[in-house]
Each structure stands twice: as C-alpha cells, then as structure tokens.
Amino acid sequence: MKVGVRVAIIFAVTAAGAQCAIAQDATPLDKLEGWWSYQNLDNFPHEGCADTDGQARVALGRYKYRSETDTVEFGLDVERHIGFYEGGCSLGTPLVSGHELAMQATCNFEDEQREGIVTIKVLDPNTVKVSVPGWDEPTVLSSCRVDYSVTSPSPPVRKLYYGSRAGMTMTILGASALDTEAATLYAEHTEEDARAFCTLYNLSLEESCVTDTMAENTDLLTKVQANCMSGEFNTFYGQRYRFEGKAQSAAEFQPKYRIYDIAAKGMADGSSASGYDTALQIFSALCPASVAGD
C-alpha cells in the first residue's frame, strides 16, 4: 500500500477501458462476494462494516452502485470488481492455486490507471489478504458476514492473561485466521476480569476495587495478533515479541522456547519480569500449531 495513502472503499468502481476478459459463470471469487472491512483499522471488524461513509469497507464481487439510493447492491453485474474509497479494479477470471486467487486486473485510482495482478489469499472463510497493483504491501480484510460483537468463530480459550499477576485476565470474544500470518483474537477487559484481579491479587471484595481496576486498564488493547509464519506477535499492552521455536540448549532454568523481545533486543529469560509466560500463552492461543505436541 502506498505510504501516506489511507486505503478505504469506493462504492462505484470506474471500469471503463478494461481489457481483461470477465467470466460470466460462477467462479471461486463469488464465494467471497460482499462487504469486507480493514482488519487493522478497527478493534472489531464489524465497526468498519458499519461505516456507510465508505472509508473502512471494501466491496468485492459482482455489484453495482445505485446513485439514486446511494447504495451498493451485490449479484447484479456479470463483471467482478474490488472497490476501495479512492479507486478500484475490474477483475478477470481467477486462477486458483491452493487458497490463493490471482486475477488480471485493470485498476483506476485517483485518475491513475494501473494494469497488473490482484491476488486474494484466503486465510480462513472470513479473512483474506489482498494485494493490488501499485500497493507497497498487501492488506488483511475481515468479512462483514461475521459480527464479532454478536457471534464469531469459537475462540480457542475463554481467558488470556495480560500480565503476570493473579487475575490479570482478558475475556476472549472471538478469533479469526488462527495459525496464519494474520491470526487475531478479539478481547475485552470486563468487570468479571477486574473482580478476579481484586479477589485473587488484592484480596478485596470491595466494588470500589473493581471500579478502580477497570479505570486503570482502559489502555489495554482489545485484540492481539500474530504472524504465525514469522513468529511476530503483540501483547495486550502492545509489546512486540517474536517466537523463535524451541530452545536449543537443555541448560537448567533455560526456557523451553525462544521468545525475542523486539523492543529490548534480547531474549525473554523466562522470568515474570521479562513477560515470558504472558507472551507465550498469547502466542500459543494465536498460533496453536506452532507449539502443538510440545
């Protein structure tokens, strides 16, 4: 994606002059038809899906823009498009390789026409990674078919720790694309979590403790993410780590896994001060296959 350019959605894609052949029969792309939201812009994908101004949604598939009602209707066109706020692409017939679709495309962005290949990698049924000609890097989209505030794919755990003290937990609301380069867990710090901290750590049953604990933790992130291919991930405090697999040494007190603290530029030594245990349980929930059987 170009530096400094905020990618969002355009409802009407200019497809004039498109030279690529468009298939009229059903294609694998049709299974992805509908609204998508930028995963990196929102705490929950459904927030971007509610953006009717069009700055956080992407339209994908056979759709037409109705100027008289200022709406987008899907399934009305034989041509397939992907539409963003400042432009979009007409898409040719997809070539499928595993979970990735590649399409010849003619794109128009802010009066600039680009020819090239659009790729869509399906990470899970509700998460895709899209690359468009002219972008410096791909972007991850979450399907608006899933409202994570109501229902979502079942999370692998119900609670995750945000710190090393007893009761420092977050409630997990949903999960997407686990074991991929865009693994995500959506979470919330609830009164139940605050009460657990008060009871288990502060040894307090006072409601004032719950209120204070909630107020003190408003800066916690509401999602954690991992690239399970590179091993990089974040914690609820925003700390960045990289999982580097099993430790090679069997020395006494050696942590089982190598977890690199990116900011500190060194390995977490297994102590609570290094954040090792908190980081490992977050990564294990995001990328369970990486630690399976160990």
CSV table of C-alpha atoms in Angstrom, one decimal:
chain,number,residue,atom,x,y,z
A,1,MET,CA,0.0,0.0,0.0
A,2,LYS,CA,1.5,3.4,-0.8
A,3,VAL,CA,2.9,5.3,2.1
A,4,GLY,CA,0.7,8.0,3.3
A,5,VAL,CA,-2.3,6.8,1.4
A,6,ARG,CA,-5.2,5.7,3.6
A,7,VAL,CA,-6.9,2.9,1.7
A,8,ALA,CA,-10.7,2.8,2.2
A,9,ILE,CA,-13.7,2.0,0.0
A,10,ILE,CA,-15.2,3.4,-3.1
A,11,PHE,CA,-18.7,2.3,-3.9
A,12,ALA,CA,-18.5,3.0,-7.7
A,13,VAL,CA,-15.5,1.4,-9.5
A,14,THR,CA,-14.6,3.0,-12.8
A,15,ALA,CA,-14.1,0.1,-15.1
A,16,ALA,CA,-14.0,2.0,-18.4
A,17,GLY,CA,-11.3,0.7,-20.8
A,18,ALA,CA,-10.9,-2.7,-19.0
A,19,GLN,CA,-9.3,-5.1,-21.4
A,20,CYS,CA,-9.4,-8.3,-19.2
A,21,ALA,CA,-11.9,-11.0,-20.0
A,22,ILE,CA,-14.6,-11.3,-17.4
A,23,ALA,CA,-16.2,-14.6,-16.7
A,24,GLN,CA,-20.0,-14.7,-16.5
A,25,ASP,CA,-20.1,-18.2,-15.0
A,26,ALA,CA,-19.6,-18.8,-11.3
A,27,THR,CA,-16.1,-18.6,-10.0
A,28,PRO,CA,-14.4,-19.2,-6.6
A,29,LEU,CA,-14.4,-15.5,-6.2
A,30,ASP,CA,-18.2,-15.5,-5.9
A,31,LYS,CA,-17.9,-17.3,-2.5
A,32,LEU,CA,-16.2,-14.1,-1.2
A,33,GLU,CA,-18.8,-11.7,-2.6
A,34,GLY,CA,-19.9,-8.9,-0.2
A,35,TRP,CA,-18.6,-6.3,2.2
A,36,TRP,CA,-15.2,-6.5,3.9
A,37,SER,CA,-13.5,-4.3,6.5
A,38,TYR,CA,-9.9,-3.4,7.1
A,39,GLN,CA,-8.7,-5.5,9.9
A,40,ASN,CA,-6.0,-3.0,11.0
A,41,LEU,CA,-8.4,-0.1,11.4
A,42,ASP,CA,-10.9,-1.4,14.0
A,43,ASN,CA,-11.0,-3.2,17.3
A,44,PHE,CA,-13.6,-5.4,15.8
A,45,PRO,CA,-14.3,-5.9,12.1
A,46,HIS,CA,-18.0,-5.1,12.5
A,47,GLU,CA,-17.1,-1.5,13.4
A,48,GLY,CA,-15.6,-0.9,9.9
A,49,CYS,CA,-18.6,-2.7,8.4
A,50,ALA,CA,-20.9,-0.1,9.8
A,51,ASP,CA,-19.0,2.7,8.1
A,52,THR,CA,-21.6,3.8,5.5
A,53,ASP,CA,-19.4,6.7,4.5
A,54,GLY,CA,-17.2,4.2,2.9
A,55,GLN,CA,-13.8,4.8,4.5
A,56,ALA,CA,-13.3,1.4,6.1
A,57,ARG,CA,-15.2,-1.0,3.8
A,58,VAL,CA,-14.3,-2.8,0.7
A,59,ALA,CA,-16.8,-4.1,-1.9
A,60,LEU,CA,-15.9,-7.4,-3.6
A,61,GLY,CA,-17.7,-9.3,-6.3
A,62,ARG,CA,-20.5,-8.6,-8.8
A,63,TYR,CA,-22.0,-5.3,-7.6
A,64,LYS,CA,-23.4,-2.1,-8.9
A,65,TYR,CA,-23.7,1.3,-7.3
A,66,ARG,CA,-27.2,2.8,-7.2
A,67,SER,CA,-26.7,6.6,-7.3
A,68,GLU,CA,-30.4,7.3,-6.8
A,69,THR,CA,-30.3,5.5,-3.4
A,70,ASP,CA,-26.5,5.8,-2.7
A,71,THR,CA,-26.2,2.1,-2.1
A,72,VAL,CA,-24.3,-0.9,-3.4
A,73,GLU,CA,-26.2,-4.0,-4.5
A,74,PHE,CA,-24.4,-7.3,-5.0
A,75,GLY,CA,-25.1,-10.0,-7.5
A,76,LEU,CA,-26.4,-7.6,-10.2
A,77,ASP,CA,-23.4,-7.5,-12.5
A,78,VAL,CA,-21.7,-10.1,-14.6
A,79,GLU,CA,-18.4,-8.3,-14.1
A,80,ARG,CA,-16.4,-8.7,-10.9
A,81,HIS,CA,-14.7,-5.8,-9.1
A,82,ILE,CA,-12.9,-4.9,-5.9
A,83,GLY,CA,-13.7,-1.4,-4.8
A,84,PHE,CA,-11.9,1.0,-2.4
A,85,TYR,CA,-12.5,4.6,-1.3
A,86,GLU,CA,-10.1,6.2,-3.8
A,87,GLY,CA,-10.5,3.6,-6.6
A,88,GLY,CA,-10.9,0.0,-7.6
A,89,CYS,CA,-10.2,-2.7,-10.1
A,90,SER,CA,-12.1,-4.8,-12.6
A,91,LEU,CA,-11.2,-8.4,-12.2
A,92,GLY,CA,-10.6,-11.1,-14.7
A,93,THR,CA,-11.2,-14.8,-14.4
A,94,PRO,CA,-9.4,-16.1,-11.2
A,95,LEU,CA,-6.6,-18.6,-11.4
A,96,VAL,CA,-6.7,-20.7,-8.3
A,97,SER,CA,-3.6,-22.2,-6.5
A,98,GLY,CA,-4.4,-23.7,-3.2
A,99,HIS,CA,-6.1,-21.0,-1.1
A,100,GLU,CA,-4.9,-18.1,-3.3
A,101,LEU,CA,-6.7,-16.5,-6.3
A,102,ALA,CA,-4.9,-14.4,-8.9
A,103,MET,CA,-6.7,-12.2,-11.4
A,104,GLN,CA,-5.6,-10.0,-14.3
A,105,ALA,CA,-6.9,-6.6,-13.3
A,106,THR,CA,-7.4,-3.0,-14.7
A,107,CYS,CA,-7.4,-0.6,-11.8
A,108,ASN,CA,-8.3,3.1,-11.5
A,109,PHE,CA,-7.0,5.1,-8.5
A,110,GLU,CA,-7.5,8.9,-8.4
A,111,ASP,CA,-7.3,9.2,-12.2
A,112,GLU,CA,-4.3,6.9,-12.5
A,113,GLN,CA,-4.9,3.6,-14.4
A,114,ARG,CA,-2.8,0.6,-13.4
A,115,GLU,CA,-2.6,-2.8,-15.1
A,116,GLY,CA,-1.5,-5.9,-13.2
A,117,ILE,CA,-2.4,-8.8,-11.0
A,118,VAL,CA,-4.7,-8.7,-8.0
A,119,THR,CA,-4.2,-11.6,-5.6
A,120,ILE,CA,-6.6,-12.7,-2.8
A,121,LYS,CA,-5.3,-15.2,-0.3
A,122,VAL,CA,-8.0,-16.9,1.8
A,123,LEU,CA,-6.7,-17.2,5.3
A,124,ASP,CA,-10.0,-18.5,6.7
A,125,PRO,CA,-13.6,-18.3,5.5
A,126,ASN,CA,-13.9,-14.8,6.9
A,127,THR,CA,-10.3,-13.4,6.5
A,128,VAL,CA,-8.4,-12.6,3.3
A,129,LYS,CA,-5.1,-11.0,2.4
A,130,VAL,CA,-5.4,-8.8,-0.7
A,131,SER,CA,-2.6,-7.4,-2.9
A,132,VAL,CA,-3.3,-4.8,-5.6
A,133,PRO,CA,-1.1,-3.3,-8.3
A,134,GLY,CA,0.7,-0.2,-7.0
A,135,TRP,CA,0.5,-1.1,-3.3
A,136,ASP,CA,3.7,-1.5,-1.3
A,137,GLU,CA,2.3,-4.3,0.7
A,138,PRO,CA,-0.9,-6.4,1.0
A,139,THR,CA,-3.7,-5.7,3.4
A,140,VAL,CA,-5.9,-8.0,5.5
A,141,LEU,CA,-9.7,-7.8,5.3
A,142,SER,CA,-12.3,-9.3,7.6
A,143,SER,CA,-15.7,-10.3,6.2
A,144,CYS,CA,-18.7,-8.3,7.2
A,145,ARG,CA,-20.7,-11.5,7.3
A,146,VAL,CA,-19.4,-12.0,10.8
A,147,ASP,CA,-20.4,-9.6,13.6
A,148,TYR,CA,-17.8,-10.2,16.3
A,149,SER,CA,-19.9,-8.2,18.8
A,150,VAL,CA,-22.6,-10.9,18.4
A,151,THR,CA,-21.0,-14.1,17.2
A,152,SER,CA,-17.7,-15.3,15.8
A,153,PRO,CA,-15.7,-18.4,15.2
A,154,SER,CA,-15.2,-20.1,18.6
A,155,PRO,CA,-12.1,-18.8,20.3
A,156,PRO,CA,-9.6,-21.4,21.5
A,157,VAL,CA,-9.6,-20.1,25.0
A,158,ARG,CA,-12.0,-18.0,27.1
A,159,LYS,CA,-9.4,-16.1,29.1
A,160,LEU,CA,-5.9,-14.8,28.4
A,161,TYR,CA,-3.5,-13.1,30.8
A,162,TYR,CA,-2.4,-9.5,30.0
A,163,GLY,CA,0.1,-9.5,32.9
A,164,SER,CA,1.9,-11.8,35.3
A,165,ARG,CA,-0.1,-11.2,38.4
A,166,ALA,CA,-3.1,-13.3,39.6
A,167,GLY,CA,-6.4,-12.3,38.0
A,168,MET,CA,-4.8,-10.2,35.2
A,169,THR,CA,-7.1,-11.6,32.5
A,170,MET,CA,-8.9,-10.5,29.4
A,171,THR,CA,-12.1,-12.2,28.2
A,172,ILE,CA,-11.8,-13.5,24.6
A,173,LEU,CA,-14.7,-12.7,22.4
A,174,GLY,CA,-13.7,-14.2,19.1
A,175,ALA,CA,-11.0,-15.4,16.8
A,176,SER,CA,-10.0,-15.3,13.2
A,177,ALA,CA,-7.4,-16.8,10.9
A,178,LEU,CA,-5.5,-18.7,13.6
A,179,ASP,CA,-2.2,-20.3,12.6
A,180,THR,CA,-1.9,-17.9,9.6
A,181,GLU,CA,0.1,-14.7,9.0
A,182,ALA,CA,-3.0,-12.7,10.3
A,183,ALA,CA,-4.1,-14.6,13.4
A,184,THR,CA,-6.3,-12.5,15.6
A,185,LEU,CA,-8.0,-12.8,18.9
A,186,TYR,CA,-10.6,-10.1,20.0
A,187,ALA,CA,-10.9,-9.4,23.7
A,188,GLU,CA,-12.4,-7.2,26.3
A,189,HIS,CA,-11.5,-6.3,29.9
A,190,THR,CA,-14.7,-7.0,31.8
A,191,GLU,CA,-15.9,-6.4,35.3
A,192,GLU,CA,-15.6,-10.2,35.8
A,193,ASP,CA,-11.9,-9.8,34.9
A,194,ALA,CA,-11.5,-6.8,37.3
A,195,ARG,CA,-13.2,-8.7,40.1
A,196,ALA,CA,-10.9,-11.7,39.6
A,197,PHE,CA,-7.9,-9.4,40.0
A,198,CYS,CA,-9.3,-7.8,43.1
A,199,THR,CA,-10.2,-11.1,44.7
A,200,LEU,CA,-7.1,-13.1,43.7
A,201,TYR,CA,-4.4,-10.4,43.9
A,202,ASN,CA,-5.7,-7.5,46.0
A,203,LEU,CA,-7.6,-9.9,48.3
A,204,SER,CA,-10.5,-7.4,48.1
A,205,LEU,CA,-14.2,-7.9,47.7
A,206,GLU,CA,-15.0,-4.2,47.5
A,207,GLU,CA,-16.8,-2.8,44.5
A,208,SER,CA,-14.5,0.2,44.6
A,209,CYS,CA,-11.6,-2.1,43.8
A,210,VAL,CA,-13.5,-3.3,40.7
A,211,THR,CA,-14.2,0.3,39.6
A,212,ASP,CA,-10.6,1.3,40.1
A,213,THR,CA,-9.2,-1.7,38.3
A,214,MET,CA,-11.5,-1.1,35.3
A,215,ALA,CA,-10.4,2.6,35.2
A,216,GLU,CA,-6.7,1.7,35.4
A,217,ASN,CA,-6.8,-0.7,32.4
A,218,THR,CA,-8.5,1.4,29.7
A,219,ASP,CA,-5.3,1.4,27.7
A,220,LEU,CA,-5.3,-2.4,27.2
A,221,LEU,CA,-5.6,-3.4,23.5
A,222,THR,CA,-8.8,-5.1,22.5
A,223,LYS,CA,-7.1,-7.5,20.1
A,224,VAL,CA,-3.8,-9.4,19.9
A,225,GLN,CA,-2.4,-10.5,16.5
A,226,ALA,CA,0.4,-12.8,15.2
A,227,ASN,CA,2.1,-13.6,12.0
A,228,CYS,CA,2.5,-17.3,12.7
A,229,MET,CA,4.8,-17.6,9.7
A,230,SER,CA,7.4,-15.1,11.0
A,231,GLY,CA,6.6,-15.6,14.7
A,232,GLU,CA,5.9,-11.9,15.4
A,233,PHE,CA,3.0,-11.0,17.7
A,234,ASN,CA,1.9,-8.4,20.2
A,235,THR,CA,0.5,-8.5,23.8
A,236,PHE,CA,-2.4,-6.6,25.2
A,237,TYR,CA,0.0,-3.9,26.3
A,238,GLY,CA,1.3,-3.5,22.8
A,239,GLN,CA,4.6,-5.1,23.4
A,240,ARG,CA,6.1,-6.8,20.4
A,241,TYR,CA,7.8,-10.3,20.5
A,242,ARG,CA,9.0,-12.9,18.1
A,243,PHE,CA,8.6,-16.6,18.7
A,244,GLU,CA,11.7,-18.4,17.5
A,245,GLY,CA,10.9,-22.0,18.4
A,246,LYS,CA,12.3,-24.4,20.9
A,247,ALA,CA,15.5,-23.5,22.8
A,248,GLN,CA,18.5,-25.5,21.6
A,249,SER,CA,20.1,-25.7,25.0
A,250,ALA,CA,18.9,-28.0,27.7
A,251,ALA,CA,20.6,-26.0,30.4
A,252,GLU,CA,19.0,-25.7,33.8
A,253,PHE,CA,16.5,-22.9,34.1
A,254,GLN,CA,16.5,-22.4,30.3
A,255,PRO,CA,13.1,-21.5,29.0
A,256,LYS,CA,11.5,-24.2,26.8
A,257,TYR,CA,11.0,-21.7,23.9
A,258,ARG,CA,13.0,-18.8,22.5
A,259,ILE,CA,10.9,-15.6,22.7
A,260,TYR,CA,12.6,-12.5,21.4
A,261,ASP,CA,11.6,-9.1,22.9
A,262,ILE,CA,11.8,-6.8,19.9
A,263,ALA,CA,12.0,-3.5,21.9
A,264,ALA,CA,14.5,-4.8,24.4
A,265,LYS,CA,16.5,-6.5,21.6
A,266,GLY,CA,17.0,-9.7,23.6
A,267,MET,CA,15.5,-13.0,24.6
A,268,ALA,CA,12.9,-13.1,27.3
A,269,ASP,CA,14.7,-15.1,30.1
A,270,GLY,CA,11.7,-16.9,31.4
A,271,SER,CA,11.2,-14.6,34.4
A,272,SER,CA,7.9,-12.9,35.1
A,273,ALA,CA,9.7,-9.5,34.7
A,274,SER,CA,10.6,-10.5,31.1
A,275,GLY,CA,7.0,-11.1,30.2
A,276,TYR,CA,7.8,-14.6,29.0
A,277,ASP,CA,4.8,-16.6,30.4
A,278,THR,CA,2.3,-13.9,29.3
A,279,ALA,CA,3.8,-13.7,25.8
A,280,LEU,CA,4.0,-17.5,25.4
A,281,GLN,CA,0.3,-18.1,26.3
A,282,ILE,CA,-0.8,-15.3,23.9
A,283,PHE,CA,1.3,-16.7,21.1
A,284,SER,CA,0.1,-20.3,21.8
A,285,ALA,CA,-3.5,-19.2,21.5
A,286,LEU,CA,-2.9,-17.4,18.2
A,287,CYS,CA,-0.6,-20.0,16.7
A,288,PRO,CA,-1.5,-23.3,18.4
A,289,ALA,CA,0.1,-25.4,15.6
A,290,SER,CA,3.5,-23.9,16.4
A,291,VAL,CA,3.5,-25.4,19.9
A,292,ALA,CA,1.3,-28.5,19.3
A,293,GLY,CA,2.6,-31.7,20.7
A,294,ASP,CA,5.3,-30.0,22.8
